Structure formats: structure tokens, C-alpha cells
Coordinates of C-alpha atoms and ligand atoms in Angstrom, one line a residue:
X1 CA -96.2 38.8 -15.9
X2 CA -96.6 36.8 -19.0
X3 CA -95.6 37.9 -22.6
X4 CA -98.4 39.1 -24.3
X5 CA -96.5 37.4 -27.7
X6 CA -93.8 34.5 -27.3
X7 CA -92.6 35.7 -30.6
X8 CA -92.4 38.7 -32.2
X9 CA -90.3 39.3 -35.3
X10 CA -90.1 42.9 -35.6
X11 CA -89.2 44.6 -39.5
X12 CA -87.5 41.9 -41.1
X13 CA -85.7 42.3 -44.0
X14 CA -83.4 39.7 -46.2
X15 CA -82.1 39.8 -49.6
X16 CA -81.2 37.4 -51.7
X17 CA -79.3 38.5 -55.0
X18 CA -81.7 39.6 -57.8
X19 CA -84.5 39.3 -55.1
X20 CA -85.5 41.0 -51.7
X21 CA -87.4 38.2 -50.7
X22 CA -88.2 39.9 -47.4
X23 CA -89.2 43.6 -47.0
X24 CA -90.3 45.0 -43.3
X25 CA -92.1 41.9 -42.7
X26 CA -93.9 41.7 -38.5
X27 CA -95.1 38.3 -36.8
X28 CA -96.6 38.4 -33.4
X29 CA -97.2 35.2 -32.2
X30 CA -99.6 35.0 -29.0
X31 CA -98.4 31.7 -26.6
X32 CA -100.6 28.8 -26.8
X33 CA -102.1 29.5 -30.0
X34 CA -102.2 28.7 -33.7
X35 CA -100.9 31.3 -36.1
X36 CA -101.3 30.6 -39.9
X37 CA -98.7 32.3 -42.8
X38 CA -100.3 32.7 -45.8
X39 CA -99.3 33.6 -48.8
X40 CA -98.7 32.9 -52.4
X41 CA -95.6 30.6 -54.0
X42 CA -92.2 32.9 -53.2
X43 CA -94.1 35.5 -51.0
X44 CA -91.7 34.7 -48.2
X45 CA -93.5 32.4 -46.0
X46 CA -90.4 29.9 -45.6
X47 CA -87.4 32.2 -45.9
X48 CA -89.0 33.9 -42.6
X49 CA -89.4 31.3 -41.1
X50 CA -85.2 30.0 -41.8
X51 CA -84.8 33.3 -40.3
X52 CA -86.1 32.9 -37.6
X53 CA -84.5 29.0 -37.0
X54 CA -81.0 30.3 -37.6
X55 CA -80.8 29.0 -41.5
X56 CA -80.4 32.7 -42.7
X57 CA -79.0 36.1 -41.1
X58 CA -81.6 39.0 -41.2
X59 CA -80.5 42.2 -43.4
X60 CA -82.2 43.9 -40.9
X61 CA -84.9 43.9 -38.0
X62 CA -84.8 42.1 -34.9
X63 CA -86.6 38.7 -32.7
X64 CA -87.6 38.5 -29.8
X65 CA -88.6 35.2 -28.4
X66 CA -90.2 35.7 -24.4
X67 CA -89.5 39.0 -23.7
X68 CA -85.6 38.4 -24.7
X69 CA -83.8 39.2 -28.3
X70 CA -82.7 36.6 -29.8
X71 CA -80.7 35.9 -32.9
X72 CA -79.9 32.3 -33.9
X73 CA -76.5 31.5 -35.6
X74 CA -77.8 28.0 -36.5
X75 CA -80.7 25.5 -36.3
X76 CA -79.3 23.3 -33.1
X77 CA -79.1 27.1 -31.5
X78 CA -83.1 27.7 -32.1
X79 CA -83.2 24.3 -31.0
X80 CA -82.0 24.7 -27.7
X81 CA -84.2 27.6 -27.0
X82 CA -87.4 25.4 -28.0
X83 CA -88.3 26.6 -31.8
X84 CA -88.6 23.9 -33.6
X85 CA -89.7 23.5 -37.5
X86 CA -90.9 21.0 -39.4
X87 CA -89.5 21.7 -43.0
X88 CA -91.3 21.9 -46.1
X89 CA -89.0 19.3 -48.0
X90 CA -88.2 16.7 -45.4
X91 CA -84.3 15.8 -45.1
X92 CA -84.5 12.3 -43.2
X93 CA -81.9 10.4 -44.1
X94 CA -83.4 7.6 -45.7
X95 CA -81.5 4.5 -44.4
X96 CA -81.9 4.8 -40.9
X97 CA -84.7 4.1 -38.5
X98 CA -87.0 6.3 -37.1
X99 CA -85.5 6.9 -33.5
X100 CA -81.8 7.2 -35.2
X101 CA -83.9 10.0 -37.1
X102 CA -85.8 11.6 -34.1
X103 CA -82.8 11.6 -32.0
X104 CA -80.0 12.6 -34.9
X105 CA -76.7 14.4 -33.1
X106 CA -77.9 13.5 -29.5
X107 CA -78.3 9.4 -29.2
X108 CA -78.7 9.3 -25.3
X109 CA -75.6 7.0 -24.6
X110 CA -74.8 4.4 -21.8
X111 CA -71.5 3.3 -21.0
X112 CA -69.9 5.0 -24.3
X113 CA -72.5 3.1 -26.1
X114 CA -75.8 4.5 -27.8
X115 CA -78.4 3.5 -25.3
X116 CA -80.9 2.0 -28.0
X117 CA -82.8 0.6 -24.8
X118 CA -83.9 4.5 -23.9
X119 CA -83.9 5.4 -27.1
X120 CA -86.7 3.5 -28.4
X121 CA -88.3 3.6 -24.9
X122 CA -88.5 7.5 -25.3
X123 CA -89.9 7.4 -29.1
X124 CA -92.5 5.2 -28.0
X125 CA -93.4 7.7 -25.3
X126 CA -93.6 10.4 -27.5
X127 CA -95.3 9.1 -30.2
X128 CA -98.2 7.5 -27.9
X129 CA -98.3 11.2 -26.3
X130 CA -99.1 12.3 -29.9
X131 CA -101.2 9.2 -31.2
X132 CA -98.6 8.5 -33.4
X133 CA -98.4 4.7 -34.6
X134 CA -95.0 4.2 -36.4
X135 CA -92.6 1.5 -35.2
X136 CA -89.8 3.4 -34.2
X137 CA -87.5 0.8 -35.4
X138 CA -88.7 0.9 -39.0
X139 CA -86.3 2.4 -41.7
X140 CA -87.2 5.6 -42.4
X141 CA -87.0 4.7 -46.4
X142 CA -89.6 2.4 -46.3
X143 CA -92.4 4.4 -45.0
X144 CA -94.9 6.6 -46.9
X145 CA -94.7 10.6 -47.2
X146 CA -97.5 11.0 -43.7
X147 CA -95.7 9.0 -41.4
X148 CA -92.5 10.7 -42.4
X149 CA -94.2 14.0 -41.7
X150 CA -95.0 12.5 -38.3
X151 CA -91.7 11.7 -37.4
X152 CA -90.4 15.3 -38.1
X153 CA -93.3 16.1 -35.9
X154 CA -92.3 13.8 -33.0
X155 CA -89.1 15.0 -33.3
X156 CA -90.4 19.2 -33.1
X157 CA -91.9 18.1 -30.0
X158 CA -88.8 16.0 -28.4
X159 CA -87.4 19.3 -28.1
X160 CA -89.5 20.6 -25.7
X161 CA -91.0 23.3 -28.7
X162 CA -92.6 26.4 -27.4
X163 CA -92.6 27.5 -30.8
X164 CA -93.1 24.7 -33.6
X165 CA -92.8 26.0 -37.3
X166 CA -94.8 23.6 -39.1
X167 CA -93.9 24.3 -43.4
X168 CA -96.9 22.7 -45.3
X169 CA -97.1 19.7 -42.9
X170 CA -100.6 18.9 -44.4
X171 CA -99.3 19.2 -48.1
X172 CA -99.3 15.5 -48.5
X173 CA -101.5 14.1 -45.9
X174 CA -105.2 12.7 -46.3
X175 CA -108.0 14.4 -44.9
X176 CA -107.8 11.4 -42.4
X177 CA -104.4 11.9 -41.4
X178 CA -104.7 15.7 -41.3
X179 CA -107.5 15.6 -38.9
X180 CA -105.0 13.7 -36.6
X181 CA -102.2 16.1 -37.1
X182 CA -105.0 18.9 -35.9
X183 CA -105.8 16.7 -32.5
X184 CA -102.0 16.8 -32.2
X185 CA -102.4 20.2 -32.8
X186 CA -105.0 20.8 -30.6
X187 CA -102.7 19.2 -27.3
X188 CA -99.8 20.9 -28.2
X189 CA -102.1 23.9 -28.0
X190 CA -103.1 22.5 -24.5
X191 CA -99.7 22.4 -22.9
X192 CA -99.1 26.3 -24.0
X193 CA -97.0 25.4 -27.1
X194 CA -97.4 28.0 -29.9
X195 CA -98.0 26.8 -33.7
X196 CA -97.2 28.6 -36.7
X197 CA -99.1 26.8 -39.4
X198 CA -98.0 27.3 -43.4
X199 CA -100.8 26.2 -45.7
X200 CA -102.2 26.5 -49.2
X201 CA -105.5 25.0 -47.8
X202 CA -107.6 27.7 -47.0
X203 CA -110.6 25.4 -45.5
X204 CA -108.4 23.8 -43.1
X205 CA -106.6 27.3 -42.0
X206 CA -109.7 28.9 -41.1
X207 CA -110.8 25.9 -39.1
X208 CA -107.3 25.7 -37.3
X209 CA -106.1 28.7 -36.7
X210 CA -106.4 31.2 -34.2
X211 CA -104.6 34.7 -36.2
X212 CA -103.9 34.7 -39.9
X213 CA -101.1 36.7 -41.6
X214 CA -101.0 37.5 -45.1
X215 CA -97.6 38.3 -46.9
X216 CA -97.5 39.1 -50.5
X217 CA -94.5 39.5 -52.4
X218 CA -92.1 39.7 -49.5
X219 CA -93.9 42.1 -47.5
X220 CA -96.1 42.1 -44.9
X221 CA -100.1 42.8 -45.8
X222 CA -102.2 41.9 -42.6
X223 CA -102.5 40.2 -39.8
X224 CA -106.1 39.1 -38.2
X225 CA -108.2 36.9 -36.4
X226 CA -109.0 33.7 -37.9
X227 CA -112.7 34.5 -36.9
X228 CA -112.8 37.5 -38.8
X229 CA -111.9 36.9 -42.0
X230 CA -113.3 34.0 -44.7
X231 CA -111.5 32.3 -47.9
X232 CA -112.7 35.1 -50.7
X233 CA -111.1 37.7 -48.0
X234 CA -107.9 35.7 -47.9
X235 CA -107.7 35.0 -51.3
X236 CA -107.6 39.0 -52.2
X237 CA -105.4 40.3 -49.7
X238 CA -103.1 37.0 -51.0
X239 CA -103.0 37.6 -54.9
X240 CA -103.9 41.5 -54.3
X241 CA -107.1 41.6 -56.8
X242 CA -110.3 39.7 -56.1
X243 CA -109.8 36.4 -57.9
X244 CA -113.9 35.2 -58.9
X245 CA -113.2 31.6 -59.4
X246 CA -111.0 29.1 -58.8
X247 CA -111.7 26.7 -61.8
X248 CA -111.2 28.1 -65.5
X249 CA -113.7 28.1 -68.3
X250 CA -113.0 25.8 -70.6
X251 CA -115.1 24.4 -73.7
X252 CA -115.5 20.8 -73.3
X253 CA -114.9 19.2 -76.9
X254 CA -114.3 15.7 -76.1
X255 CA -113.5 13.0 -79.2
X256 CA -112.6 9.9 -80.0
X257 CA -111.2 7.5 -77.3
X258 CA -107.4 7.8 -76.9
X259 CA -106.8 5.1 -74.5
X260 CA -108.3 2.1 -73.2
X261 CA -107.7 0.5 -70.2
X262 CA -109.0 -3.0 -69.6
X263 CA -109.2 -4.9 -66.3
X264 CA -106.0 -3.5 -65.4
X265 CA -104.2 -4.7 -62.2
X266 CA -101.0 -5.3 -60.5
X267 CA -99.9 -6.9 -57.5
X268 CA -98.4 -5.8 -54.3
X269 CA -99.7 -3.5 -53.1
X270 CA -102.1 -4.6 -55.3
X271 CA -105.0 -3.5 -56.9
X272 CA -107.6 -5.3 -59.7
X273 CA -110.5 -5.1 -62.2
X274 CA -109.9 -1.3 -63.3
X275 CA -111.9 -0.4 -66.5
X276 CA -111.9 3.1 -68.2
X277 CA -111.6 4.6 -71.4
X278 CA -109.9 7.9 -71.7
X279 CA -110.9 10.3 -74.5
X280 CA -109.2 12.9 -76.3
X281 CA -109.9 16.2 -74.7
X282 CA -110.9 14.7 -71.4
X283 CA -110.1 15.0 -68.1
X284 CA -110.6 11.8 -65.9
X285 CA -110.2 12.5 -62.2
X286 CA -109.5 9.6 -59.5
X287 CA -110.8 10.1 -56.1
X288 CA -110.4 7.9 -53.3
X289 CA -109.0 7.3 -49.9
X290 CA -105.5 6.5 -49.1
X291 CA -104.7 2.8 -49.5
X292 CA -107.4 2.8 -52.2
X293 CA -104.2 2.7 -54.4
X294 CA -105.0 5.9 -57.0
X295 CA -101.6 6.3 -57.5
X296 CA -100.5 2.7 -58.1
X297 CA -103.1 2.6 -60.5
X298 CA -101.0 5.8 -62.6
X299 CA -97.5 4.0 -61.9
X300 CA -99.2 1.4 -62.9
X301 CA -99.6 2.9 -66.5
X302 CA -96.5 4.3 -66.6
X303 CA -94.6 1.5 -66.3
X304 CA -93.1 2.5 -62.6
X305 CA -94.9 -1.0 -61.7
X306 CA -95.8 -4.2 -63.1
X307 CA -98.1 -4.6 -64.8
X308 CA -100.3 -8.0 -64.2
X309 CA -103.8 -8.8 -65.7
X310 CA -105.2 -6.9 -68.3
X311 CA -104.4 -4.8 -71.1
X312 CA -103.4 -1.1 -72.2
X313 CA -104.6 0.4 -75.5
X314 CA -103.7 3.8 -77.0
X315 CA -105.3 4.7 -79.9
X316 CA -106.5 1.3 -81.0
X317 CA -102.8 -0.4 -80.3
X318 CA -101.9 -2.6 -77.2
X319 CA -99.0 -1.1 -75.6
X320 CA -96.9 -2.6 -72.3
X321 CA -95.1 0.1 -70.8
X322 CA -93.0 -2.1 -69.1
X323 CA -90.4 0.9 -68.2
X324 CA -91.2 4.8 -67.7
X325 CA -88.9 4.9 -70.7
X326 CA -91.1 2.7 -72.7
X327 CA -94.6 4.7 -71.9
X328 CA -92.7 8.4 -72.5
X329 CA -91.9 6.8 -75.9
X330 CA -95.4 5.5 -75.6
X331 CA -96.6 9.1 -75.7
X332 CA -97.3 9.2 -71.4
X333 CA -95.5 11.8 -69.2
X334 CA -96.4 11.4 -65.7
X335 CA -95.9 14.0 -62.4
X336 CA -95.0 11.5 -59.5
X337 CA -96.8 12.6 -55.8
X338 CA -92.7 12.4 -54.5
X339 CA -91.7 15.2 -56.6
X340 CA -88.7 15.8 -54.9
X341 CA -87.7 12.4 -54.6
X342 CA -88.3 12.0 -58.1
X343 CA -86.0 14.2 -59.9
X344 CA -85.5 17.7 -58.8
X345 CA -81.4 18.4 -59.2
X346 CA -81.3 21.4 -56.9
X347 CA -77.9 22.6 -57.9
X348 CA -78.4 23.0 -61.5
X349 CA -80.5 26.0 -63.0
X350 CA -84.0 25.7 -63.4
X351 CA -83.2 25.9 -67.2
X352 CA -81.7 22.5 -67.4
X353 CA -83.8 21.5 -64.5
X354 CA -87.2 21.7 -66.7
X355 CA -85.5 20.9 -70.2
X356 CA -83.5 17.4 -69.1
X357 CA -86.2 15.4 -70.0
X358 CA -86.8 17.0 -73.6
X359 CA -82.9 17.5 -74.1
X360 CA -83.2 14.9 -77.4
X361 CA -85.7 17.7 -79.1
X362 CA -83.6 20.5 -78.6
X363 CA -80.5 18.4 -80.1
X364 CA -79.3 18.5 -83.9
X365 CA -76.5 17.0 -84.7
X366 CA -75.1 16.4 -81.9
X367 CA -75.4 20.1 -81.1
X368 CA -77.6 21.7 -78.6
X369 CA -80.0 24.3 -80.0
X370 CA -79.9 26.7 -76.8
X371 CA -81.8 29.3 -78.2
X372 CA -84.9 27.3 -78.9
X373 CA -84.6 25.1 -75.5
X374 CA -83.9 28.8 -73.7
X375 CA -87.2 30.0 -75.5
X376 CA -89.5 26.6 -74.9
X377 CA -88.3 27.6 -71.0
X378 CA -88.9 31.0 -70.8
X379 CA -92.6 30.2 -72.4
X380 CA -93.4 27.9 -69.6
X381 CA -91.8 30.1 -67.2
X382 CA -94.3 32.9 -68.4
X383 CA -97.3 30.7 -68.9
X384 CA -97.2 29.4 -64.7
X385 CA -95.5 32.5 -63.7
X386 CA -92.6 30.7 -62.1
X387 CA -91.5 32.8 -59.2
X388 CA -87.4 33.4 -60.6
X389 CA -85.1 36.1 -61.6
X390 CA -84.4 34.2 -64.6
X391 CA -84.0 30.6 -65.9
X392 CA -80.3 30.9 -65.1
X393 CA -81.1 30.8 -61.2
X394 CA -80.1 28.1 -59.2
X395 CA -83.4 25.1 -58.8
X396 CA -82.6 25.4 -54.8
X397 CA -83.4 29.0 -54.5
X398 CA -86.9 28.6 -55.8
X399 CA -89.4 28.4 -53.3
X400 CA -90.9 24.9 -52.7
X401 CA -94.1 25.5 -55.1
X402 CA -92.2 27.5 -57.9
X403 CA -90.2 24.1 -58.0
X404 CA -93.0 22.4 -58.3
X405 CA -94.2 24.6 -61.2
X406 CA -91.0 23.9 -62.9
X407 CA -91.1 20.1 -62.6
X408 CA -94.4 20.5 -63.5
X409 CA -93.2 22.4 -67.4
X410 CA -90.5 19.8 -67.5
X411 CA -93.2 17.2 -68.3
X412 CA -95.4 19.7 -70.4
X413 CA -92.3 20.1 -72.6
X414 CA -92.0 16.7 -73.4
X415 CA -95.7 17.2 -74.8
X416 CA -97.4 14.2 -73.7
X417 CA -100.2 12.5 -75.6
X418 CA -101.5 11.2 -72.3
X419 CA -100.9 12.9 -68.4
X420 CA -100.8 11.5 -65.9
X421 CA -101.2 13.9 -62.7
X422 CA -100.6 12.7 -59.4
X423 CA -101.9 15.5 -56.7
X424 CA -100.5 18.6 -59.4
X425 CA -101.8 20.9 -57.3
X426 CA -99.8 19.8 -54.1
X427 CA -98.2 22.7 -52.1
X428 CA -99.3 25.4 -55.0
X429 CA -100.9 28.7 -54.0
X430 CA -104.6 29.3 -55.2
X431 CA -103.3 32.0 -58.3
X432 CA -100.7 29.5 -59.5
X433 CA -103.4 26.6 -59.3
X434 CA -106.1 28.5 -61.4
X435 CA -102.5 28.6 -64.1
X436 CA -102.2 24.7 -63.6
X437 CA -105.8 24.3 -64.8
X438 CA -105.7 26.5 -67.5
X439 CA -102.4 24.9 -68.9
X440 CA -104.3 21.2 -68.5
X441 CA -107.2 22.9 -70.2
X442 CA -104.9 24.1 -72.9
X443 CA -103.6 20.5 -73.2
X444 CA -106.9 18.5 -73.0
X445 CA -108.5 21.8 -76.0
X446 CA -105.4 20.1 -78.3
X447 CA -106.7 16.9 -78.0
X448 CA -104.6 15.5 -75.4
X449 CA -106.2 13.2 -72.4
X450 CA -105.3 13.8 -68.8
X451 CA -105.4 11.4 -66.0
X452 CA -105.5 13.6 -62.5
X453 CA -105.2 12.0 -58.9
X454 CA -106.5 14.3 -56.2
X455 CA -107.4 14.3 -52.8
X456 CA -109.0 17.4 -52.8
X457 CA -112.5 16.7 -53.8
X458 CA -113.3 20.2 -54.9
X459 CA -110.4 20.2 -57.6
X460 CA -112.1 17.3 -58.7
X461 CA -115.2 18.5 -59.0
X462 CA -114.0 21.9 -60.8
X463 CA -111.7 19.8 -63.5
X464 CA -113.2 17.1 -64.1
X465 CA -115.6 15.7 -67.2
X466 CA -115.1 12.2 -64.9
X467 CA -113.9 11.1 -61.4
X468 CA -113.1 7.7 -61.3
X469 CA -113.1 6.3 -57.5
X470 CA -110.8 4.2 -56.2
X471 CA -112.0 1.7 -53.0
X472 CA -109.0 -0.2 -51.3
X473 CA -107.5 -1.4 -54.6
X474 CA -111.4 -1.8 -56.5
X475 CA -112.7 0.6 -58.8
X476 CA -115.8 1.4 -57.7
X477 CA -116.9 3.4 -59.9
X478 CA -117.1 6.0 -62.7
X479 CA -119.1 9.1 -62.2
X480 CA -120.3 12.5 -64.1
X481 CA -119.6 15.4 -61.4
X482 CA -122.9 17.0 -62.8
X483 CA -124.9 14.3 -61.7
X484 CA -123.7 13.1 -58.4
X485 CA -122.6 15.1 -55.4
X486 CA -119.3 14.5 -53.0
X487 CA -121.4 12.6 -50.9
X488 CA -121.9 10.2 -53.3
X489 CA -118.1 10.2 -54.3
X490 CA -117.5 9.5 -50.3
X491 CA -119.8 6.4 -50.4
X492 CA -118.2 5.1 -53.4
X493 CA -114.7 6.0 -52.2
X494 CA -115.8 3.3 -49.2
X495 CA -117.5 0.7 -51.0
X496 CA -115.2 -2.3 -50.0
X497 CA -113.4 -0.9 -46.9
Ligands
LIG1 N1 -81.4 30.7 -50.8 C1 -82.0 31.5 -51.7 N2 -81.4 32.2 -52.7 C2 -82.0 33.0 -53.6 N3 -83.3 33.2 -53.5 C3 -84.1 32.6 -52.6 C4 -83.5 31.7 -51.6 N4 -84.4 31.3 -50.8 C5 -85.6 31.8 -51.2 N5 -85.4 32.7 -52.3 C6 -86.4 33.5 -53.0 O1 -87.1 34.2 -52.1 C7 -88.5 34.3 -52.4 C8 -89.3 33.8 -51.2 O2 -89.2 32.4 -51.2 P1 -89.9 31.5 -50.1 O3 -89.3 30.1 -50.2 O4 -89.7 32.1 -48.7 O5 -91.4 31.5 -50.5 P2 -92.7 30.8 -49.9 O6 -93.6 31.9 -49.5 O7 -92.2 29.8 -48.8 O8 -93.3 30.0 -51.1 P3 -94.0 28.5 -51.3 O9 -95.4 28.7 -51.0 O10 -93.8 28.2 -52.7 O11 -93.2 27.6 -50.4 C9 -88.6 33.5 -53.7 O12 -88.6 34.4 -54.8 C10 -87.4 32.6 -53.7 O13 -87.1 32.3 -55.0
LIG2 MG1 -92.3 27.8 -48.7

């Protein structure tokens, strides 16, 4: 007879000093289905998951995987007994190609040689099983953030999965690409393979999954059918009090014009002819679709590219920005869409991790003023309710949003004259989010102006005074959210495709 579960974890417990980051927590996992962990930042959604792929020992409680108890020492152990997991932070070595990737420790080998032949015969196979288009033979480096997802998807499945943890897969993937990762999904599904999905994105849970269960605070709240259950529902038995909207209040006081962009454009990838004014106390959104180069257009002003046509103005004075060290000077802090890529040093504390860039303020001669630099920390610690025993604790142990909150402070800290956001609200639970908005409110109230990328056209909508769109390197453009609908944001968003 057939399991009724191909996973169960049964009262699992872990500890991690200064925080029991898993108390008594139950997963049932029915075969061929798709079972969604929700939760807020640091509620244990990952660590349980590293428990159950061999990363970390239980305390306590027990797995069974088919019927049998298992208990992996190691990853290449759940490996071999088809669990797979795709990781919330990817860890693909860079320069290497995408079958060296896929096929890392076990390079089928011919005549004491690595069979490249085979190698790149079975990506291909793989990939066209799972619709994937990425030339196997492409360095890993050079690709962006969704095809590198993919790969680690390809690769779950080259294992022969039965069981594929998939960590936030969608958390930087377009509503394009994530409708592909759902038909993948949805075959997996097909050939009896069990999901279980982690996801801020309460939309695209309901419309995936087949259970939903709810952990808050390392312990386990609930599990149900998708079906029965809708976002409000979710939400509450998440944060554990009803939570009435997701966008703050805020009173819209917008002045004088802090920044002037004029015909703006740069070249490969390039994009042209982008005109805005940015005032103080306003909040300019860009939409579009991906390619329509949003977040060139915010390297772009931060100096990250080159600049070619047209002219930056802050406050009346052209400025270049020719170097991310010459816009933070310039007054500009940005939060890059690679966040981890871009500057997270996971060894040091999540002190000096959100202070490094602000060290200069903190210093008097030539001494570091702790005190103040521990108290500036501890503020923003309080103000996004950063998940941590303390500042002292080590930037690795966070979990992957909580880092993101931090890197998030680092910039605050530096108090920028202008923001720019790229997709801030990335991988961050729907309590932390409404935090993030009422920070940026805070900022935009002291007469700040904020720049925000976002692919999620509802935070637009809830944020924004403007939304600037974006269509394959054209603005296309500006728009008052109280005036026009999404619709009309779609249309413009395709204007020149
Ligand atoms: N190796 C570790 N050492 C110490 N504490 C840890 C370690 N790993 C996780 N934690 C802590 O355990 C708790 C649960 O973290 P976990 O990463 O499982 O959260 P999560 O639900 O995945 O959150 P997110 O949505 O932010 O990814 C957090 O408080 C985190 O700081
Ligand atoms: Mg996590």
C-alpha cells in the first residue's frame, strides 16, 4: 500500500544558542502534491527544512521519509535518497558553466576523463524536460538571478527528487518566469514528485499549493488545505493578530523638486530618453517588465554604470556620479536587487554588518565612538524588528529576510538625501514589509525622495505618489496610481515590446 505522507517530520525541535529556533514543529507531506511553509522572517521555515537535508542535527523528534526513518548526516546523504532543495541564497560557484554546476562532485567520466560529451547531452535533456532555455555551456557568472534559479532547479530534479525543497525560488523571478517555474511545477507534480514551496507571496501560494502550513515563531500553528483558507486567514495565523492593511498611512506633503533627471541613458544593455523629476517627500515607483531595464536605470544614477546622454540634477546642481562613491557623497544610497552579492559579510556581526558603510560618522579622531554606532544599530534593529538575540550575533545566523532588513538599515544609516530601492521588499514577510513602508514613509515625511523598483504591482500601487514605467529600455510613461488602474500600467509596461 502506498504512504499516505512521503514525508512526515514528527516534533522537531533545534536550538540554536540564545534561540530555539524550532519548538515541536509537524510536516506531513502528501506524494505528488504541493505543500507551501509559511511563515514570517526567522519563524523557522529554512532551518526545518536544513534539517531535514542533513545541514543541521535535530534536538529532538524524528523523519520519516516512505514509511522508513530517516536521519541525514549530510546533504549528498538526503541526496541519495531523492530530497533535494533548492536554497534560499544560491551557492553556484560563479566561474564555472552551468553543467560543471548541475553535475558538481559527480562529472560522469569516460576513460578517466570527464565525459563533457554526456555531460552536456544530459543537461540538455533535462532542461528541455523542464522548458528550461539556458546554454548549458554558459558561465554561471554571467547569467541573471532566474536563470540561476533554474539551474538549481534542473539540478533538484537530476537527482531523481521525490521530495524537492524549493526556499523562496520565486523571490527574484518575474511574474513571467514564475508562471514557468509553476508549469515545471505542475509536471513535477505529474510524475508523483512532492513540492514543498517557501514563499512570502501569498497570491501565488494560494494558487499553487495544495496544503499550507503556518509556523510562527519556531512552532508549529496549522496546517490546511490550500482551498480552505484565503490571504487575510494566512496573514493572522502568520503574525498572530489580524493585520488590517498592508500599506501605512502616511500624509503626503510633497515640495520642492530635489532631483532632476533629464533624457537620461546609457548604453549596453542600454536604455534612452528617461525624464522625471523627483520631489522632496515623494515616492516614485518604476514598474515594468524584465528587460525593460528598471534597474539599469537606478545603477544608472548611482554611478554602478555609465552614464551616457543626458544630465542629473540635485537640487538645482548637475552632478555625474561617475562612481557609487561619488553619488553616496552625492547624497544617494542605493539597495542593489543582488543583495547578497552586493555586500553582506556573513562572518562578522550584524553590528559592523549594518554600520560599515557609516563607520566615518561614528569616528572622531581617529577613535571609534561605539556607544553611539551600538545605539544608531540597536534603533534600527528596533524600528524593522530584526529577528536577532543581539547586534553582537553573527550576520550568517540571521534568517535570509532579517539579513535583508539589516542591509536594508545599513543604507538608512548613511541617511540618504535620495533612495534608491531596487525590489526592498524582496524575500520579506508581510509584518516586516508594512515596517519597510513605514520607515520609507518616515524618510520621504523628512523631506527625503525615494526612488522604488518593484515587480509587485500592488506595492506599487500602495506606495506610490508616481509609478514610472519602464518598456524595453523606453520610458513609457509617468502615471498617478489614483487615476489609472494596473491594466493601464500593463499596457504601458508593453508599449515598445
Ligand atoms: N546557524 C544558526 N545559528 C544561530 N541561529 C540561527 C541559525 N540558523 C537560523 N538561526 C535562527 O533561527 C531562527 C529561524 O531562522 P530561519 O532561517 O529558519 O527563518 P525563516 O523562517 O527561514 O525566515 P526567512 O523568511 O527570513 O527566510 C532565526 O531566529 C534565526 O536567526
Ligand atoms: Mg528562510
Amino acid at each position: 500500500m502506498e504512504n499516505e505522507y512521503v514525508l512526515e517530520m514528527k516534533d522537531i525541535s533545534k536550538t540554536f544558542p540564545g534561540v530555539k529556533a524550532l519548538d515541536h514543529v509537524h510536516l506531513q507531506v502528501k506524494p505528488g502534491t504541493v505543500h507551501s511553509l509559511m511563515g514570517e522572517n526567522g519563524a523557522g521555515k529554512s532551518t526545518l527544512m536544513k534539517c531535514l537535508f542533513g545541514i543541521y542535527s535535530l534536538d529532538g523528534g524524528e523523519i520519516i521519509l516512505e514509511g522508513k526513518k530517516v536521519q541525514f548526516e549530510n546533504p549528498a546523504q538526503a541526496l541519495e535518497s531523492h530530497v533535494s532543495m533548492v536554497h534560499q541564497e544560491l551557492n553556484q560557484v560563479l566561474d564555472q558553466n552551468v553543467m560543471e554546476n548541475l553535475w558538481l562532485g559527480r562529472y560522469p567520466i569516460k576513460n578517466g576523463l570527464i565525459d563533457e560529451k554526456k555531460m552536456y547531452a544530459d543537461t540538455l535533456k533535462i532542461f528541455k524536460d523542464l522548458d528550461i532555455n539556458v546554454n548549458p555551456k554558459a558561465k554561471v557568472g554571467t547569467l541573471p538571478v532566474s536563470q540561476k534559479q533554474m539551474i538549481e532547479i534542473g539540478k533538484a530534479v537530476s537527482y531523481n527528487a521525490k521530495v524537492i525543497v524549493m526556499d523562496e525560488p520565486t523571490s527574484s523571478l518575474t511574474e513571467k518566469e514564475v508562471e514557468h517555474l509553476f508549469r515545471i511545477i505542475r509536471k513535477l507534480i505529474e510524475k508523483k514528485t512532492s513540492v514543498i514551496y517557501i514563499s512570502h507571496k501569498m497570491e501565488e501560494i494560494l494558487k499553487i499549493s495544495d496544503d499550507v502550513t503556518v509556523m510562527r515563531d519556531g512552532k508549529w500553528i496549522a496546517t490546511k488545505p490550500a482551498g480552505d483558507l484565503d490571504i487575510d486567514q494566512i496573514i493572522k495565523m502568520m503574525v498572530g493578530r489580524e493585520m488590517k492593511e498592508r500599506y501605512p498611512h502616511r500624509d503626503k506633503k510633497i515640495g520642492d523638486v530635489l532631483m532632476e533627471v533629464k533624457d537620461l541613458s546609457t548604453a549596453s544593455p542600454a536604455f534612452t530618453g528617461v525624464n522625471f523629476e523627483l520631489h522632496k517627500g515623494e515616492i516614485l515607483g518604476i514598474a515594468g517588465l524584465v528587460g525593460s531595464r528598471r534597474t539599469e536605470v537606478l545603477e544608472t544614477l548611482f554611478g554602478i554604470r555609465r552614464k551616457g546622454e543626458g544630465q542629473i540634477i540635485v537640487e538645482g546642481k548637475e552632478i555625474q556620479n561617475r562612481s557609487p562613491q561619488e553619488a553616496i557623497a552625492n547624497g544617494f544610497a542605493m539597495l542593489t536587487e543582488e543583495r547578497r552579492k552586493d555586500g553582506i559579510f556573513p562572518d562578522l556581526t550584524v553590528g559592523f554588518n549594518m554600520a560599515i558603510d557609516n563607520l566615518d560618522s561614528y569616528r572622531k579622531n581617529g577613535l571609534l565612538n561605539e556607544k553611539l554606532m551600538r545605539t544608531d544599530v540597536n534603533k534600527m534593529i528596533k524600528a524593522m524588528n530584526i529577528k536577532t538575540p543581539s547586534s553582537k550575533q553573527k550576520m550568517a545566523n540571521l534568517s535570509g529576510g532579517n539579513q535583508q532588513k539589516v542591509i536594508l538599515g545599513r543604507w538608512l544609516l548613511t541617511g540618504p538625501d535620495i533612495l534608491l530601492l531596487d525590489e526592498p521588499t524582496r524575500g520579506i514577510d508581510v509584518g516586516a514589509k508594512y515596517e519597510i513602508y513605514q520607515l520609507m514613509n518616515q524618510l520621504v515625511g523628512e523631506g527625503k525622495g525615494i526612488v522604488i523598483v518593484s515587480s509587485e504591482m500592488p506595492e506599487l500601487f500602495g506606495v506610490c505618489d508616481r509609478i514610472l514605467v519602464m518598456s524595453n529600455g523606453r520610458q513609457s510613461g509617468i502615471f498617478d496610481p489614483s487615476e489609472v488602474s494596473q491594466e493601464t500600467i500593463m499596457q504601458a509596461s508593453a508599449k515598445f515590446i
